[in-house]
Structures are given as structure tokens and as C-alpha cells.
Amino acid sequence: MNDLEKRTRTRLTRNAFMLHNHIELESVEPDRAVFRLTIRPESKNPYGMVHGGAIYTLADNAAGSAAHTDGRFYVTQTSALHFLRNQSSGTVRAAAWVRHRGKSTVLTAVDITGEDGKLLATGEFTFFRVDMDIMAEKVKEDG
């Protein structure tokens, strides 16, 4: 395991929402990340398909991890995710990559594919750079 993967996996241990939804890091490299979700009963909507919120969460985590590969800290600023098809079982993957990295924002793209490799959803996320010391103080104030 290289240093980037170690740092990413350590950061992700603090992501309770991702862990609660059984989303896992598959791979990470500079400006890229791939995550997977093995569909479980709790991943499904009332129609028996993977829930759109689960797909969105998968996409957000992949895109955010691609942004974080520069070692700085970010939060999601905006996103657009286009749902194209769905599936009811198996594994879905989100592959994300950085399209543009600025001083305070990062634009990423993400494709979510099903087991057969077909595109389930695609989109873009913009992340805003944050100062972790300020964020830590904010958590203390709100906690």
C-alpha cells in the first residue's frame, strides 16, 4: 500500500456516513479514485433497485477522494448527477477524476457503472477548499 492509499484510507475511517452505507475504496492515485458498493437490502429503494441516494453518496465519496489526493481538505460545493439506468443486485462502481484544480476549488467528473460495465449515472462535483483548523473550531462550537 503506497502513502496516498494509506492517507486516504485513514481519512475515510472518519467518514461514518460512507461506512454506514457500506461504500468501499477500491483504488486511489493522484487525481483519481474508484469506489464500490455491493448492493444490500438496505441499499435498495421501495422498487427493489439501488437507491438514488446510495448512488449519489457513492459518487460524492469517489469524487471527493479524487479531489483530496493533493493532501488539502475539501467539502462538496455543488454537484449534478444524471441517472441513466439502475440495477437491483451486484456491485456498482464510481470512477472519479479531477478535471480542473484551482486555488480554492476542484472540479471533478464521475461515472457510475454497473456489473455489466454499462453507465448507470454520470456527473460533476465541485469541491471547496477548507481550513481544517477553522473546521475543528466550528465542530467544537456546534458540539
GROMACS .gro file of N, CA and C in nm:
model
  429
    1MET      N    1   0.085  -0.117   0.000
    1MET     CA    2   0.000   0.000   0.000
    1MET      C    3   0.090   0.124   0.000
    2ASN      N    4   0.068   0.213  -0.097
    2ASN     CA    5   0.150   0.334  -0.103
    2ASN      C    6   0.100   0.440  -0.005
    3ASP      N    7   0.176   0.550   0.009
    3ASP     CA    8   0.146   0.654   0.107
    3ASP      C    9   0.010   0.720   0.079
    4LEU      N   10  -0.022   0.747  -0.047
    4LEU     CA   11  -0.151   0.809  -0.080
    4LEU      C   12  -0.267   0.720  -0.038
    5GLU      N   13  -0.256   0.592  -0.065
    5GLU     CA   14  -0.363   0.500  -0.026
    5GLU      C   15  -0.376   0.494   0.126
    6LYS      N   16  -0.263   0.491   0.198
    6LYS     CA   17  -0.267   0.489   0.345
    6LYS      C   18  -0.337   0.614   0.399
    7ARG      N   19  -0.299   0.732   0.347
    7ARG     CA   20  -0.360   0.858   0.391
    7ARG      C   21  -0.510   0.860   0.361
    8THR      N   22  -0.546   0.812   0.242
    8THR     CA   23  -0.687   0.810   0.202
    8THR      C   24  -0.766   0.717   0.292
    9ARG      N   25  -0.715   0.597   0.314
    9ARG     CA   26  -0.787   0.501   0.398
    9ARG      C   27  -0.801   0.553   0.541
   10THR      N   28  -0.699   0.620   0.593
   10THR     CA   29  -0.706   0.677   0.727
   10THR      C   30  -0.813   0.786   0.732
   11ARG      N   31  -0.816   0.875   0.633
   11ARG     CA   32  -0.918   0.981   0.629
   11ARG      C   33  -1.057   0.920   0.621
   12LEU      N   34  -1.075   0.814   0.545
   12LEU     CA   35  -1.206   0.753   0.526
   12LEU      C   36  -1.258   0.682   0.651
   13THR      N   37  -1.170   0.645   0.744
   13THR     CA   38  -1.217   0.583   0.869
   13THR      C   39  -1.303   0.679   0.950
   14ARG      N   40  -1.291   0.811   0.923
   14ARG     CA   41  -1.370   0.912   0.993
   14ARG      C   42  -1.500   0.946   0.919
   15ASN      N   43  -1.525   0.880   0.808
   15ASN     CA   44  -1.643   0.908   0.726
   15ASN      C   45  -1.754   0.810   0.764
   16ALA      N   46  -1.823   0.839   0.873
   16ALA     CA   47  -1.925   0.748   0.926
   16ALA      C   48  -2.039   0.723   0.827
   17PHE      N   49  -2.079   0.825   0.752
   17PHE     CA   50  -2.191   0.808   0.659
   17PHE      C   51  -2.153   0.710   0.548
   18MET      N   52  -2.033   0.722   0.496
   18MET     CA   53  -1.985   0.629   0.392
   18MET      C   54  -1.980   0.487   0.447
   19LEU      N   55  -1.924   0.471   0.566
   19LEU     CA   56  -1.913   0.339   0.627
   19LEU      C   57  -2.050   0.280   0.657
   20HIS      N   58  -2.142   0.361   0.704
   20HIS     CA   59  -2.278   0.316   0.734
   20HIS      C   60  -2.346   0.262   0.608
   21ASN      N   61  -2.311   0.319   0.493
   21ASN     CA   62  -2.372   0.279   0.366
   21ASN      C   63  -2.291   0.171   0.292
   22HIS      N   64  -2.190   0.115   0.359
   22HIS     CA   65  -2.111   0.003   0.306
   22HIS      C   66  -2.040   0.038   0.175
   23ILE      N   67  -1.993   0.161   0.164
   23ILE     CA   68  -1.918   0.205   0.046
   23ILE      C   69  -1.771   0.187   0.076
   24GLU      N   70  -1.698   0.131  -0.022
   24GLU     CA   71  -1.558   0.097   0.000
   24GLU      C   72  -1.468   0.156  -0.107
   25LEU      N   73  -1.349   0.198  -0.064
   25LEU     CA   74  -1.245   0.241  -0.156
   25LEU      C   75  -1.190   0.120  -0.229
   26GLU      N   76  -1.183   0.130  -0.360
   26GLU     CA   77  -1.123   0.024  -0.439
   26GLU      C   78  -0.980   0.060  -0.479
   27SER      N   79  -0.962   0.185  -0.526
   27SER     CA   80  -0.827   0.229  -0.563
   27SER      C   81  -0.820   0.381  -0.560
   28VAL      N   82  -0.698   0.431  -0.541
   28VAL     CA   83  -0.675   0.575  -0.543
   28VAL      C   84  -0.537   0.600  -0.600
   29GLU      N   85  -0.526   0.705  -0.680
   29GLU     CA   86  -0.399   0.752  -0.734
   29GLU      C   87  -0.413   0.902  -0.751
   30PRO      N   88  -0.305   0.974  -0.779
   30PRO     CA   89  -0.319   1.119  -0.791
   30PRO      C   90  -0.431   1.159  -0.888
   31ASP      N   91  -0.523   1.241  -0.838
   31ASP     CA   92  -0.636   1.295  -0.914
   31ASP      C   93  -0.739   1.192  -0.958
   32ARG      N   94  -0.737   1.070  -0.902
   32ARG     CA   95  -0.834   0.966  -0.940
   32ARG      C   96  -0.869   0.879  -0.819
   33ALA      N   97  -0.994   0.830  -0.819
   33ALA     CA   98  -1.036   0.736  -0.715
   33ALA      C   99  -1.150   0.650  -0.768
   34VAL      N  100  -1.153   0.525  -0.722
   34VAL     CA  101  -1.261   0.433  -0.758
   34VAL      C  102  -1.317   0.374  -0.628
   35PHE      N  103  -1.450   0.380  -0.616
   35PHE     CA  104  -1.520   0.325  -0.501
   35PHE      C  105  -1.621   0.222  -0.550
   36ARG      N  106  -1.664   0.135  -0.459
   36ARG     CA  107  -1.765   0.035  -0.495
   36ARG      C  108  -1.870   0.023  -0.386
   37LEU      N  109  -1.986  -0.021  -0.428
   37LEU     CA  110  -2.096  -0.051  -0.338
   37LEU      C  111  -2.154  -0.184  -0.381
   38THR      N  112  -2.147  -0.282  -0.292
   38THR     CA  113  -2.214  -0.409  -0.317
   38THR      C  114  -2.356  -0.392  -0.266
   39ILE      N  115  -2.452  -0.406  -0.354
   39ILE     CA  116  -2.592  -0.378  -0.320
   39ILE      C  117  -2.641  -0.477  -0.215
   40ARG      N  118  -2.698  -0.422  -0.109
   40ARG     CA  119  -2.757  -0.498   0.002
   40ARG      C  120  -2.905  -0.460   0.011
   41PRO      N  121  -2.982  -0.532   0.089
   41PRO     CA  122  -3.124  -0.494   0.103
   41PRO      C  123  -3.141  -0.348   0.148
   42GLU      N  124  -3.054  -0.300   0.238
   42GLU     CA  125  -3.067  -0.163   0.285
   42GLU      C  126  -3.018  -0.059   0.184
   43SER      N  127  -2.961  -0.103   0.071
   43SER     CA  128  -2.917  -0.013  -0.036
   43SER      C  129  -3.028   0.014  -0.136
   44LYS      N  130  -3.141  -0.054  -0.121
   44LYS     CA  131  -3.245  -0.050  -0.224
   44LYS      C  132  -3.358   0.047  -0.191
   45ASN      N  133  -3.421   0.094  -0.298
   45ASN     CA  134  -3.540   0.177  -0.284
   45ASN      C  135  -3.664   0.086  -0.276
   46PRO      N  136  -3.784   0.140  -0.260
   46PRO     CA  137  -3.904   0.056  -0.248
   46PRO      C  138  -3.933  -0.030  -0.372
   47TYR      N  139  -3.870   0.001  -0.485
   47TYR     CA  140  -3.891  -0.075  -0.608
   47TYR      C  141  -3.790  -0.189  -0.626
   48GLY      N  142  -3.701  -0.204  -0.528
   48GLY     CA  143  -3.604  -0.312  -0.533
   48GLY      C  144  -3.477  -0.280  -0.609
   49MET      N  145  -3.460  -0.155  -0.648
   49MET     CA  146  -3.340  -0.112  -0.720
   49MET      C  147  -3.249  -0.036  -0.623
   50VAL      N  148  -3.120  -0.022  -0.660
   50VAL     CA  149  -3.031   0.054  -0.573
   50VAL      C  150  -3.083   0.198  -0.563
   51HIS      N  151  -3.089   0.248  -0.440
   51HIS     CA  152  -3.146   0.380  -0.412
   51HIS      C  153  -3.061   0.489  -0.477
   52GLY      N  154  -3.126   0.590  -0.532
   52GLY     CA  155  -3.054   0.702  -0.592
   52GLY      C  156  -2.962   0.772  -0.493
   53GLY      N  157  -3.003   0.778  -0.367
   53GLY     CA  158  -2.918   0.839  -0.264
   53GLY      C  159  -2.792   0.759  -0.239
   54ALA      N  160  -2.801   0.628  -0.252
   54ALA     CA  161  -2.682   0.542  -0.238
   54ALA      C  162  -2.586   0.567  -0.354
   55ILE      N  163  -2.642   0.581  -0.474
   55ILE     CA  164  -2.558   0.609  -0.592
   55ILE      C  165  -2.493   0.746  -0.577
   56TYR      N  166  -2.571   0.845  -0.531
   56TYR     CA  167  -2.516   0.979  -0.511
   56TYR      C  168  -2.405   0.977  -0.407
   57THR      N  169  -2.427   0.908  -0.296
   57THR     CA  170  -2.326   0.900  -0.190
   57THR      C  171  -2.199   0.834  -0.242
   58LEU      N  172  -2.214   0.728  -0.320
   58LEU     CA  173  -2.100   0.661  -0.382
   58LEU      C  174  -2.023   0.759  -0.470
   59ALA      N  175  -2.095   0.834  -0.554
   59ALA     CA  176  -2.033   0.930  -0.645
   59ALA      C  177  -1.962   1.041  -0.568
   60ASP      N  178  -2.027   1.095  -0.465
   60ASP     CA  179  -1.970   1.204  -0.387
   60ASP      C  180  -1.840   1.161  -0.318
   61ASN      N  181  -1.838   1.040  -0.265
   61ASN     CA  182  -1.717   0.991  -0.199
   61ASN      C  183  -1.603   0.967  -0.297
   62ALA      N  184  -1.633   0.913  -0.413
   62ALA     CA  185  -1.529   0.892  -0.514
   62ALA      C  186  -1.473   1.025  -0.563
   63ALA      N  187  -1.564   1.118  -0.595
   63ALA     CA  188  -1.520   1.248  -0.645
   63ALA      C  189  -1.443   1.324  -0.537
   64GLY      N  190  -1.491   1.319  -0.414
   64GLY     CA  191  -1.421   1.387  -0.305
   64GLY      C  192  -1.283   1.329  -0.279
   65SER      N  193  -1.272   1.198  -0.288
   65SER     CA  194  -1.140   1.136  -0.266
   65SER      C  195  -1.044   1.170  -0.378
   66ALA      N  196  -1.094   1.182  -0.501
   66ALA     CA  197  -1.007   1.226  -0.611
   66ALA      C  198  -0.957   1.367  -0.584
   67ALA      N  199  -1.046   1.455  -0.536
   67ALA     CA  200  -1.007   1.593  -0.503
   67ALA      C  201  -0.903   1.595  -0.392
   68HIS      N  202  -0.922   1.513  -0.289
   68HIS     CA  203  -0.834   1.512  -0.172
   68HIS      C  204  -0.694   1.458  -0.199
   69THR      N  205  -0.669   1.403  -0.316
   69THR     CA  206  -0.538   1.341  -0.339
   69THR      C  207  -0.422   1.440  -0.336
   70ASP      N  208  -0.452   1.570  -0.337
   70ASP     CA  209  -0.344   1.668  -0.328
   70ASP      C  210  -0.306   1.697  -0.182
   71GLY      N  211  -0.374   1.630  -0.086
   71GLY     CA  212  -0.341   1.646   0.055
   71GLY      C  213  -0.411   1.762   0.123
   72ARG      N  214  -0.490   1.840   0.047
   72ARG     CA  215  -0.565   1.950   0.107
   72ARG      C  216  -0.704   1.900   0.148
   73PHE      N  217  -0.783   1.988   0.210
   73PHE     CA  218  -0.914   1.949   0.264
   73PHE      C  219  -1.025   2.020   0.188
   74TYR      N  220  -1.131   1.946   0.157
   74TYR     CA  221  -1.240   1.998   0.075
   74TYR      C  222  -1.375   1.953   0.128
   75VAL      N  223  -1.478   2.032   0.094
   75VAL     CA  224  -1.617   1.994   0.114
   75VAL      C  225  -1.690   2.012  -0.019
   76THR      N  226  -1.797   1.937  -0.037
   76THR     CA  227  -1.874   1.947  -0.160
   76THR      C  228  -1.941   2.084  -0.166
   77GLN      N  229  -1.926   2.151  -0.281
   77GLN     CA  230  -1.986   2.282  -0.301
   77GLN      C  231  -2.111   2.270  -0.391
   78THR      N  232  -2.096   2.204  -0.505
   78THR     CA  233  -2.208   2.183  -0.596
   78THR      C  234  -2.193   2.048  -0.662
   79SER      N  235  -2.305   2.000  -0.718
   79SER     CA  236  -2.297   1.874  -0.792
   79SER      C  237  -2.414   1.864  -0.888
   80ALA      N  238  -2.394   1.783  -0.989
   80ALA     CA  239  -2.500   1.747  -1.083
   80ALA      C  240  -2.477   1.601  -1.117
   81LEU      N  241  -2.577   1.519  -1.091
   81LEU     CA  242  -2.565   1.376  -1.120
   81LEU      C  243  -2.683   1.336  -1.207
   82HIS      N  244  -2.654   1.273  -1.318
   82HIS     CA  245  -2.755   1.232  -1.415
   82HIS      C  246  -2.774   1.081  -1.407
   83PHE      N  247  -2.893   1.038  -1.363
   83PHE     CA  248  -2.924   0.896  -1.351
   83PHE      C  249  -2.975   0.846  -1.486
   84LEU      N  250  -2.913   0.739  -1.535
   84LEU     CA  251  -2.946   0.688  -1.668
   84LEU      C  252  -3.016   0.553  -1.665
   85ARG      N  253  -2.977   0.467  -1.573
   85ARG     CA  254  -3.038   0.334  -1.558
   85ARG      C  255  -3.010   0.287  -1.417
   86ASN      N  256  -3.057   0.167  -1.385
   86ASN     CA  257  -3.039   0.118  -1.248
   86ASN      C  258  -3.021  -0.033  -1.251
   87GLN      N  259  -2.991  -0.090  -1.136
   87GLN     CA  260  -2.981  -0.235  -1.122
   87GLN      C  261  -3.024  -0.274  -0.982
   88SER      N  262  -3.057  -0.401  -0.965
   88SER     CA  263  -3.115  -0.445  -0.839
   88SER      C  264  -3.021  -0.530  -0.753
   89SER      N  265  -2.911  -0.576  -0.810
   89SER     CA  266  -2.820  -0.660  -0.733
   89SER      C  267  -2.679  -0.645  -0.788
   90GLY      N  268  -2.584  -0.702  -0.715
   90GLY     CA  269  -2.445  -0.698  -0.760
   90GLY      C  270  -2.370  -0.579  -0.706
   91THR      N  271  -2.273  -0.532  -0.782
   91THR     CA  272  -2.184  -0.424  -0.742
   91THR      C  273  -2.193  -0.309  -0.839
   92VAL      N  274  -2.190  -0.188  -0.786
   92VAL     CA  275  -2.179  -0.068  -0.870
   92VAL      C  276  -2.049   0.001  -0.832
   93ARG      N  277  -1.988   0.067  -0.930
   93ARG     CA  278  -1.860   0.135  -0.908
   93ARG      C  279  -1.870   0.280  -0.952
   94ALA      N  280  -1.799   0.365  -0.880
   94ALA     CA  281  -1.787   0.506  -0.916
   94ALA      C  282  -1.640   0.534  -0.941
   95ALA      N  283  -1.610   0.576  -1.063
   95ALA     CA  284  -1.474   0.616  -1.100
   95ALA      C  285  -1.475   0.767  -1.118
   96ALA      N  286  -1.389   0.836  -1.042
   96ALA     CA  287  -1.386   0.982  -1.045
   96ALA      C  288  -1.246   1.032  -1.079
   97TRP      N  289  -1.241   1.148  -1.142
   97TRP     CA  290  -1.114   1.208  -1.177
   97TRP      C  291  -1.126   1.359  -1.172
   98VAL      N  292  -1.013   1.425  -1.146
   98VAL     CA  293  -1.008   1.571  -1.140
   98VAL      C  294  -1.002   1.625  -1.282
   99ARG      N  295  -1.094   1.718  -1.311
   99ARG     CA  296  -1.095   1.785  -1.441
   99ARG      C  297  -1.020   1.916  -1.435
  100HIS      N  298  -1.028   1.985  -1.319
  100HIS     CA  299  -0.959   2.114  -1.301
  100HIS      C  300  -0.932   2.135  -1.153
  101ARG      N  301  -0.812   2.179  -1.122
  101ARG     CA  302  -0.776   2.208  -0.984
  101ARG      C  303  -0.733   2.353  -0.975
  102GLY      N  304  -0.808   2.433  -0.898
  102GLY     CA  305  -0.775   2.574  -0.879
  102GLY      C  306  -0.719   2.598  -0.740
  103LYS      N  307  -0.710   2.726  -0.701
  103LYS     CA  308  -0.657   2.760  -0.569
  103LYS      C  309  -0.755   2.724  -0.457
  104SER      N  310  -0.886   2.743  -0.483
  104SER     CA  311  -0.983   2.717  -0.376
  104SER      C  312  -1.093   2.619  -0.417
  105THR      N  313  -1.097   2.579  -0.543
  105THR     CA  314  -1.198   2.483  -0.586
  105THR      C  315  -1.136   2.374  -0.674
  106VAL      N  316  -1.204   2.260  -0.676
  106VAL     CA  317  -1.164   2.149  -0.761
  106VAL      C  318  -1.289   2.099  -0.832
  107LEU      N  319  -1.280   2.085  -0.963
  107LEU     CA  320  -1.389   2.028  -1.043
  107LEU      C  321  -1.355   1.884  -1.075
  108THR      N  322  -1.447   1.792  -1.042
  108THR     CA  323  -1.427   1.651  -1.070
  108THR      C  324  -1.539   1.599  -1.158
  109ALA      N  325  -1.512   1.490  -1.226
  109ALA     CA  326  -1.612   1.418  -1.303
  109ALA      C  327  -1.621   1.277  -1.247
  110VAL      N  328  -1.738   1.215  -1.261
  110VAL     CA  329  -1.757   1.080  -1.207
  110VAL      C  330  -1.851   1.001  -1.297
  111ASP      N  331  -1.818   0.875  -1.318
  111ASP     CA  332  -1.903   0.780  -1.388
  111ASP      C  333  -1.934   0.664  -1.294
  112ILE      N  334  -2.061   0.628  -1.286
  112ILE     CA  335  -2.105   0.514  -1.206
  112ILE      C  336  -2.147   0.406  -1.302
  113THR      N  337  -2.085   0.289  -1.289
  113THR     CA  338  -2.115   0.178  -1.380
  113THR      C  339  -2.166   0.058  -1.302
  114GLY      N  340  -2.245  -0.024  -1.370
  114GLY     CA  341  -2.297  -0.145  -1.312
  114GLY      C  342  -2.205  -0.263  -1.337
  115GLU      N  343  -2.251  -0.380  -1.296
  115GLU     CA  344  -2.170  -0.502  -1.311
  115GLU      C  345  -2.136  -0.532  -1.455
  116ASP      N  346  -2.226  -0.498  -1.546
  116ASP     CA  347  -2.202  -0.526  -1.687
  116ASP      C  348  -2.119  -0.417  -1.755
  117GLY      N  349  -2.074  -0.318  -1.677
  117GLY     CA  350  -1.993  -0.210  -1.730
  117GLY      C  351  -2.075  -0.097  -1.791
  118LYS      N  352  -2.208  -0.111  -1.793
  118LYS     CA  353  -2.292  -0.006  -1.850
  118LYS      C  354  -2.300   0.113  -1.756
  119LEU      N  355  -2.310   0.230  -1.815
  119LEU     CA  356  -2.318   0.353  -1.739
  119LEU      C  357  -2.454   0.366  -1.671
  120LEU      N  358  -2.452   0.376  -1.536
  120LEU     CA  359  -2.575   0.395  -1.459
  120LEU      C  360  -2.602   0.544  -1.433
  121ALA      N  361  -2.495   0.620  -1.411
  121ALA     CA  362  -2.508   0.762  -1.382
  121ALA      C  363  -2.375   0.830  -1.415
  122THR      N  364  -2.381   0.959  -1.437
  122THR     CA  365  -2.261   1.037  -1.464
  122THR      C  366  -2.282   1.179  -1.412
  123GLY      N  367  -2.174   1.244  -1.374
  123GLY     CA  368  -2.192   1.379  -1.323
  123GLY      C  369  -2.062   1.451  -1.294
  124GLU      N  370  -2.079   1.569  -1.235
  124GLU     CA  371  -1.967   1.652  -1.195
  124GLU      C  372  -1.991   1.703  -1.052
  125PHE      N  373  -1.883   1.718  -0.978
  125PHE     CA  374  -1.886   1.773  -0.843
  125PHE      C  375  -1.781   1.882  -0.834
  126THR      N  376  -1.815   1.991  -0.767
  126THR     CA  377  -1.719   2.096  -0.738
  126THR      C  378  -1.695   2.094  -0.586
  127PHE      N  379  -1.570   2.096  -0.548
  127PHE     CA  380  -1.532   2.096  -0.407
  127PHE      C  381  -1.463   2.226  -0.371
  128PHE      N  382  -1.492   2.274  -0.250
  128PHE     CA  383  -1.435   2.397  -0.199
  128PHE      C  384  -1.331   2.365  -0.093
  129ARG      N  385  -1.216   2.428  -0.105
  129ARG     CA  386  -1.107   2.404  -0.010
  129ARG      C  387  -1.140   2.468   0.125
  130VAL      N  388  -1.115   2.393   0.234
  130VAL     CA  389  -1.141   2.444   0.368
  130VAL      C  390  -1.014   2.436   0.452
  131ASP      N  391  -1.011   2.519   0.556
  131ASP     CA  392  -0.901   2.518   0.653
  131ASP      C  393  -0.943   2.427   0.767
  132MET      N  394  -0.869   2.321   0.791
  132MET     CA  395  -0.907   2.223   0.893
  132MET      C  396  -0.906   2.281   1.034
  133ASP      N  397  -0.821   2.378   1.063
  133ASP     CA  398  -0.822   2.439   1.196
  133ASP      C  399  -0.954   2.513   1.220
  134ILE      N  400  -1.001   2.585   1.119
  134ILE     CA  401  -1.128   2.656   1.131
  134ILE      C  402  -1.243   2.555   1.143
  135MET      N  403  -1.237   2.448   1.066
  135MET     CA  404  -1.342   2.345   1.072
  135MET      C  405  -1.345   2.280   1.210
  136ALA      N  406  -1.229   2.251   1.268
  136ALA     CA  407  -1.223   2.191   1.401
  136ALA      C  408  -1.285   2.284   1.506
  137GLU      N  409  -1.258   2.414   1.497
  137GLU     CA  410  -1.317   2.510   1.589
  137GLU      C  411  -1.470   2.514   1.571
  138LYS      N  412  -1.516   2.507   1.448
  138LYS     CA  413  -1.660   2.509   1.420
  138LYS      C  414  -1.727   2.386   1.483
  139VAL      N  415  -1.663   2.271   1.472
  139VAL     CA  416  -1.718   2.148   1.531
  139VAL      C  417  -1.727   2.164   1.683
  140LYS      N  418  -1.625   2.222   1.745
  140LYS     CA  419  -1.626   2.245   1.889
  140LYS      C  420  -1.741   2.337   1.929
  141GLU      N  421  -1.762   2.444   1.851
  141GLU     CA  422  -1.869   2.539   1.879
  141GLU      C  423  -2.006   2.473   1.868
  142ASP      N  424  -2.024   2.389   1.765
  142ASP     CA  425  -2.153   2.326   1.740
  142ASP      C  426  -2.176   2.204   1.827
  143GLY      N  427  -2.068   2.146   1.881
  143GLY     CA  428  -2.076   2.021   1.956
  143GLY      C  429  -2.124   2.040   2.093
   0.00000   0.00000   0.00000
